[in-house]
Short mmCIF file of C-alpha atoms in Angstrom, two decimals:
data_model
loop_
_atom_site.label_atom_id
_atom_site.label_comp_id
_atom_site.label_asym_id
_atom_site.label_seq_id
_atom_site.Cartn_x
_atom_site.Cartn_y
_atom_site.Cartn_z
CA MET A 21 -34.35 3.05 54.77
CA SER A 22 -30.68 3.47 54.02
CA ASP A 23 -29.55 6.34 51.79
CA VAL A 24 -26.77 4.29 50.28
CA LYS A 25 -26.50 4.91 46.55
CA GLN A 26 -23.47 2.77 45.66
CA PRO A 27 -21.52 -0.28 46.88
CA ALA A 28 -18.50 -0.01 49.12
CA ILE A 29 -15.20 -0.95 47.51
CA ILE A 30 -13.05 -2.66 50.17
CA LEU A 31 -9.42 -3.17 49.53
CA VAL A 32 -8.11 -5.82 51.96
CA ARG A 33 -4.47 -5.41 53.03
CA PRO A 34 -3.44 -3.54 49.90
CA GLN A 35 0.34 -3.48 49.40
CA LEU A 36 1.22 -0.52 47.18
CA GLY A 37 0.09 3.02 47.37
CA GLU A 38 0.20 3.19 43.59
CA ASN A 39 -2.34 0.46 43.34
CA ILE A 40 -4.62 2.10 45.80
CA GLY A 41 -4.45 5.25 43.68
CA LYS A 42 -5.24 3.31 40.53
CA ALA A 43 -8.20 1.64 42.17
CA ALA A 44 -9.43 5.06 43.29
CA ARG A 45 -9.15 6.32 39.68
CA ALA A 46 -11.07 3.26 38.43
CA MET A 47 -13.82 3.87 41.02
CA LEU A 48 -14.33 7.52 40.17
CA ASN A 49 -14.38 6.81 36.49
CA PHE A 50 -17.75 5.19 37.15
CA GLY A 51 -19.02 7.35 39.99
CA LEU A 52 -18.02 5.26 43.05
CA THR A 53 -16.45 7.05 46.01
CA ASP A 54 -16.84 4.71 49.08
CA MET A 55 -13.36 3.25 49.41
CA ARG A 56 -12.46 1.27 52.45
CA LEU A 57 -8.96 0.09 53.33
CA VAL A 58 -8.27 -2.82 55.60
CA ALA A 59 -4.81 -2.77 57.16
CA PRO A 60 -2.88 -1.19 54.27
CA ARG A 61 0.67 -2.57 54.37
CA ASP A 62 2.41 0.83 54.17
CA GLY A 63 -0.07 2.71 56.37
CA TRP A 64 -2.39 5.50 55.35
CA PRO A 65 -2.30 8.09 53.94
CA ASN A 66 0.21 6.93 51.37
CA PRO A 67 2.01 9.61 49.28
CA ALA A 68 2.35 7.23 46.38
CA ALA A 69 -1.43 6.97 45.95
CA GLY A 70 -2.13 10.49 44.86
CA PRO A 71 -0.21 10.61 41.53
CA SER A 72 -1.64 7.23 40.48
CA ALA A 73 -5.17 8.43 41.19
CA SER A 74 -4.86 11.01 38.44
CA GLY A 75 -7.25 13.45 40.00
CA ALA A 76 -9.51 11.03 41.90
CA ASP A 77 -8.54 12.83 45.07
CA VAL A 78 -12.07 12.84 46.53
CA VAL A 79 -11.90 9.09 46.75
CA LEU A 80 -8.59 9.02 48.56
CA GLU A 81 -9.46 11.88 50.92
CA ASN A 82 -12.59 10.15 52.03
CA ALA A 83 -11.16 6.64 52.24
CA LYS A 84 -11.82 4.92 55.53
CA VAL A 85 -9.28 2.75 57.25
CA PHE A 86 -10.13 -0.43 59.28
CA GLU A 87 -8.04 -2.88 61.20
CA SER A 88 -10.01 -5.93 60.09
CA VAL A 89 -12.37 -7.13 57.46
CA GLU A 90 -15.00 -7.68 60.13
CA ASP A 91 -14.88 -4.01 60.99
CA ALA A 92 -14.93 -2.87 57.31
CA VAL A 93 -18.13 -4.86 56.55
CA ALA A 94 -19.90 -4.38 59.81
CA ASP A 95 -22.43 -1.87 58.46
CA LEU A 96 -23.04 -3.77 55.21
CA SER A 97 -25.91 -6.13 54.52
CA HIS A 98 -24.46 -8.07 51.61
CA VAL A 99 -20.86 -8.64 50.70
CA TYR A 100 -19.19 -10.09 47.59
CA ALA A 101 -15.64 -11.53 47.62
CA SER A 102 -13.78 -10.83 44.41
CA THR A 103 -11.65 -13.96 43.69
CA VAL A 104 -10.75 -16.30 40.79
CA ARG A 105 -9.62 -19.14 43.03
CA ASP A 106 -11.86 -22.07 43.69
CA ARG A 107 -13.00 -22.16 47.30
CA ASP A 108 -14.28 -25.15 49.17
CA MET A 109 -17.27 -23.12 50.49
CA PRO A 110 -20.99 -23.39 49.77
CA LYS A 111 -21.40 -19.91 48.32
CA PRO A 112 -23.12 -18.76 45.12
CA VAL A 113 -20.81 -17.46 42.37
CA VAL A 114 -21.76 -14.46 40.27
CA THR A 115 -20.28 -12.41 37.43
CA PRO A 116 -19.71 -8.65 37.82
CA ARG A 117 -22.76 -8.06 35.68
CA GLU A 118 -25.01 -10.24 37.83
CA ALA A 119 -23.58 -8.72 41.02
CA ALA A 120 -24.23 -5.24 39.63
CA ALA A 121 -27.89 -6.07 38.91
CA GLN A 122 -28.30 -7.55 42.43
CA MET A 123 -26.62 -4.56 44.08
CA HIS A 124 -28.97 -2.12 42.36
CA LYS A 125 -31.94 -4.01 43.66
CA MET A 126 -30.39 -4.11 47.15
CA ILE A 127 -29.74 -0.47 47.17
CA ALA A 128 -33.22 0.29 45.95
CA GLY A 129 -34.54 -1.77 48.81
CA GLY A 130 -32.42 0.11 51.42
CA GLU A 131 -29.65 -2.43 51.76
CA ALA A 132 -25.96 -1.65 51.75
CA PRO A 133 -23.69 -3.90 49.63
CA GLY A 134 -19.91 -4.03 49.31
CA ILE A 135 -17.19 -5.84 47.42
CA LEU A 136 -13.94 -7.31 48.86
CA PHE A 137 -10.72 -7.17 46.86
CA GLY A 138 -7.67 -8.96 48.14
CA PRO A 139 -3.92 -8.03 48.33
CA GLU A 140 -2.13 -7.79 45.01
CA ARG A 141 0.19 -10.73 45.62
CA SER A 142 -2.02 -13.35 47.24
CA GLY A 143 -5.63 -12.29 47.02
CA LEU A 144 -8.28 -12.91 49.73
CA THR A 145 -7.81 -15.62 52.33
CA ASN A 146 -10.46 -18.14 53.16
CA ASP A 147 -11.06 -16.27 56.42
CA ASP A 148 -11.83 -13.16 54.33
CA VAL A 149 -14.09 -15.04 51.95
CA VAL A 150 -16.07 -16.73 54.75
CA LEU A 151 -17.51 -13.29 55.62
CA ALA A 152 -18.95 -12.86 52.13
CA ASP A 153 -22.43 -13.85 50.99
CA ALA A 154 -21.23 -14.57 47.43
CA VAL A 155 -18.15 -14.98 45.36
CA LEU A 156 -17.68 -12.53 42.49
CA THR A 157 -15.58 -13.99 39.60
CA VAL A 158 -14.64 -12.26 36.38
CA PRO A 159 -15.06 -14.57 33.40
CA VAL A 160 -11.54 -14.27 31.92
CA ASN A 161 -9.29 -16.46 29.78
CA PRO A 162 -9.09 -19.79 31.61
CA GLY A 163 -5.50 -20.07 30.50
CA PHE A 164 -4.54 -16.66 31.95
CA GLY A 165 -6.80 -15.36 34.69
CA SER A 166 -4.46 -12.88 36.26
CA LEU A 167 -6.07 -9.45 36.96
CA ASN A 168 -4.38 -6.65 38.84
CA LEU A 169 -6.23 -4.82 41.55
CA ALA A 170 -7.25 -1.81 39.53
CA GLN A 171 -8.45 -4.03 36.61
CA ALA A 172 -10.70 -6.00 39.00
CA VAL A 173 -12.08 -2.83 40.53
CA ILE A 174 -12.73 -1.13 37.12
CA LEU A 175 -14.56 -4.15 35.74
CA THR A 176 -16.97 -4.34 38.67
CA ALA A 177 -17.36 -0.55 38.83
CA TYR A 178 -18.18 -0.39 35.15
CA GLU A 179 -20.78 -3.07 35.36
CA PHE A 180 -22.46 -1.33 38.27
CA HIS A 181 -22.41 2.02 36.46
CA SER A 182 -23.69 0.61 33.16
CA GLN A 183 -26.78 -0.90 34.77
CA ALA A 184 -28.13 2.50 35.39
CA ASP A 185 -26.47 4.36 32.42
CA SER A 186 -28.71 5.71 29.70
CA THR A 187 -26.03 6.06 26.97
CA PRO A 188 -27.46 4.61 23.72
CA ALA A 189 -25.65 1.44 22.62
CA TYR A 190 -25.58 2.93 19.06
CA GLN A 191 -25.44 6.49 18.01
CA PRO A 192 -25.85 7.31 14.32
CA ALA A 193 -23.34 9.46 12.50
CA HIS A 194 -26.04 11.92 11.70
CA PRO A 195 -28.20 12.72 14.79
CA GLU A 196 -30.54 14.68 12.65
CA GLY A 197 -31.17 11.57 10.57
CA ILE A 198 -30.69 10.44 6.99
CA ALA A 199 -31.99 12.77 4.28
CA PRO A 200 -35.39 11.82 2.70
CA LYS A 201 -35.34 9.91 -0.57
CA GLU A 202 -36.75 12.98 -2.38
CA ASP A 203 -33.47 14.93 -1.63
CA LEU A 204 -31.28 11.96 -2.50
CA ILE A 205 -33.05 11.41 -5.81
CA GLY A 206 -32.74 15.11 -6.58
CA LEU A 207 -28.98 14.81 -6.13
CA MET A 208 -28.81 11.72 -8.34
CA GLU A 209 -30.77 13.42 -11.10
CA HIS A 210 -28.74 16.57 -10.80
CA LEU A 211 -25.39 14.71 -11.05
CA GLU A 212 -26.62 12.53 -13.92
CA GLY A 213 -27.87 15.50 -15.90
CA GLU A 214 -24.53 17.37 -15.59
CA LEU A 215 -22.56 14.23 -16.44
CA ASP A 216 -24.79 13.66 -19.48
CA LYS A 217 -24.04 17.19 -20.74
CA ARG A 218 -20.29 16.44 -20.41
CA GLY A 219 -20.60 13.21 -22.39
CA PHE A 220 -19.89 10.87 -19.45
CA PHE A 221 -22.38 8.31 -20.68
CA ARG A 222 -20.65 7.75 -24.06
CA SER A 223 -21.87 4.15 -24.56
CA GLU A 224 -25.66 3.79 -24.67
CA GLY A 225 -25.31 0.15 -23.81
CA ARG A 226 -23.40 0.99 -20.63
CA ARG A 227 -25.54 3.94 -19.65
CA ALA A 228 -28.02 1.96 -17.47
CA PRO A 229 -25.43 -0.02 -15.45
CA MET A 230 -23.18 3.06 -14.98
CA ARG A 231 -26.23 5.05 -13.77
CA ARG A 232 -27.13 2.29 -11.29
CA THR A 233 -23.54 2.19 -10.04
CA LEU A 234 -23.52 5.94 -9.38
CA ARG A 235 -26.90 5.72 -7.68
CA ASN A 236 -25.69 2.88 -5.44
CA VAL A 237 -22.61 4.89 -4.46
CA LEU A 238 -24.81 7.84 -3.38
CA GLN A 239 -27.47 5.61 -1.80
CA ASN A 240 -24.98 3.62 0.33
CA ALA A 241 -23.34 6.77 1.66
CA GLY A 242 -26.25 7.56 3.98
CA PHE A 243 -26.05 11.32 3.46
CA SER A 244 -27.74 13.79 5.72
CA LYS A 245 -29.88 16.58 4.33
CA GLN A 246 -27.07 19.06 4.85
CA GLU A 247 -24.56 16.88 3.09
CA ILE A 248 -26.85 16.53 0.10
CA PHE A 249 -27.32 20.26 -0.04
CA THR A 250 -23.55 20.69 -0.01
CA LEU A 251 -22.99 18.13 -2.76
CA ARG A 252 -25.69 19.80 -4.90
CA GLY A 253 -23.63 22.99 -4.53
CA VAL A 254 -20.45 21.16 -5.56
CA VAL A 255 -22.10 19.69 -8.69
CA LYS A 256 -23.51 23.12 -9.60
CA SER A 257 -20.13 24.74 -9.11
CA LEU A 258 -18.29 22.17 -11.26
CA ALA A 259 -20.90 22.49 -13.99
CA ARG A 260 -20.25 26.24 -14.39
CA ARG A 261 -18.15 27.40 -17.29
CA PRO A 262 -14.66 28.37 -16.09
CA ARG A 263 -14.11 32.19 -16.01
CA ASP A 264 -11.28 31.95 -18.55
CA GLU A 265 -13.64 30.47 -21.06
CA ASP A 266 -15.94 33.50 -20.95
#
């Protein structure tokens, strides 16, 4: 069984070193390091790639160079061609999310997938696409579907990474949780008691609605236990007689 853990990112005839560097940065952002370059226009290594990679040097240093797409995909079992153009070819079309799910299954089964990305100006040719098992198309604005090379790479890399990422979709403001109602009610009663002493509830007819308004303010804040403890201290401090009145 193959020990492949990630898809190969294959840049076909890339034109600018800066774009190769940006693609490397996009890859490493999401843990991908298998970069393959097919006939880069300005040769390789390219001094313009390093600064654009912004520290993703491990990707550039280990990048493999091939003369043809055939050579670059020779060891792969399944290849996706990233393109937004309609192709007159009987191939399935998948989104980056679906491709990511498929690639995780392939890798778990010992297969080695890869994704082709075409040159910045013209994209993949039909001769490139014919070597792919499926077409990968990003669902973008139909009125403006232009993606640069790094954008296309980062979208697919992100989807692959997110399939196995355990980061919670939502993280509460208070990891320790919201304070129990007992503590919240204690704060309410403490505040109301001190306000009553200061004559805040002057109108008996307005006492009940004003009290409910204050309680709603405190209730809706979602205080933690520590925050309630701090606020109790604030109320207690404000209720003390100022020193110059002693």
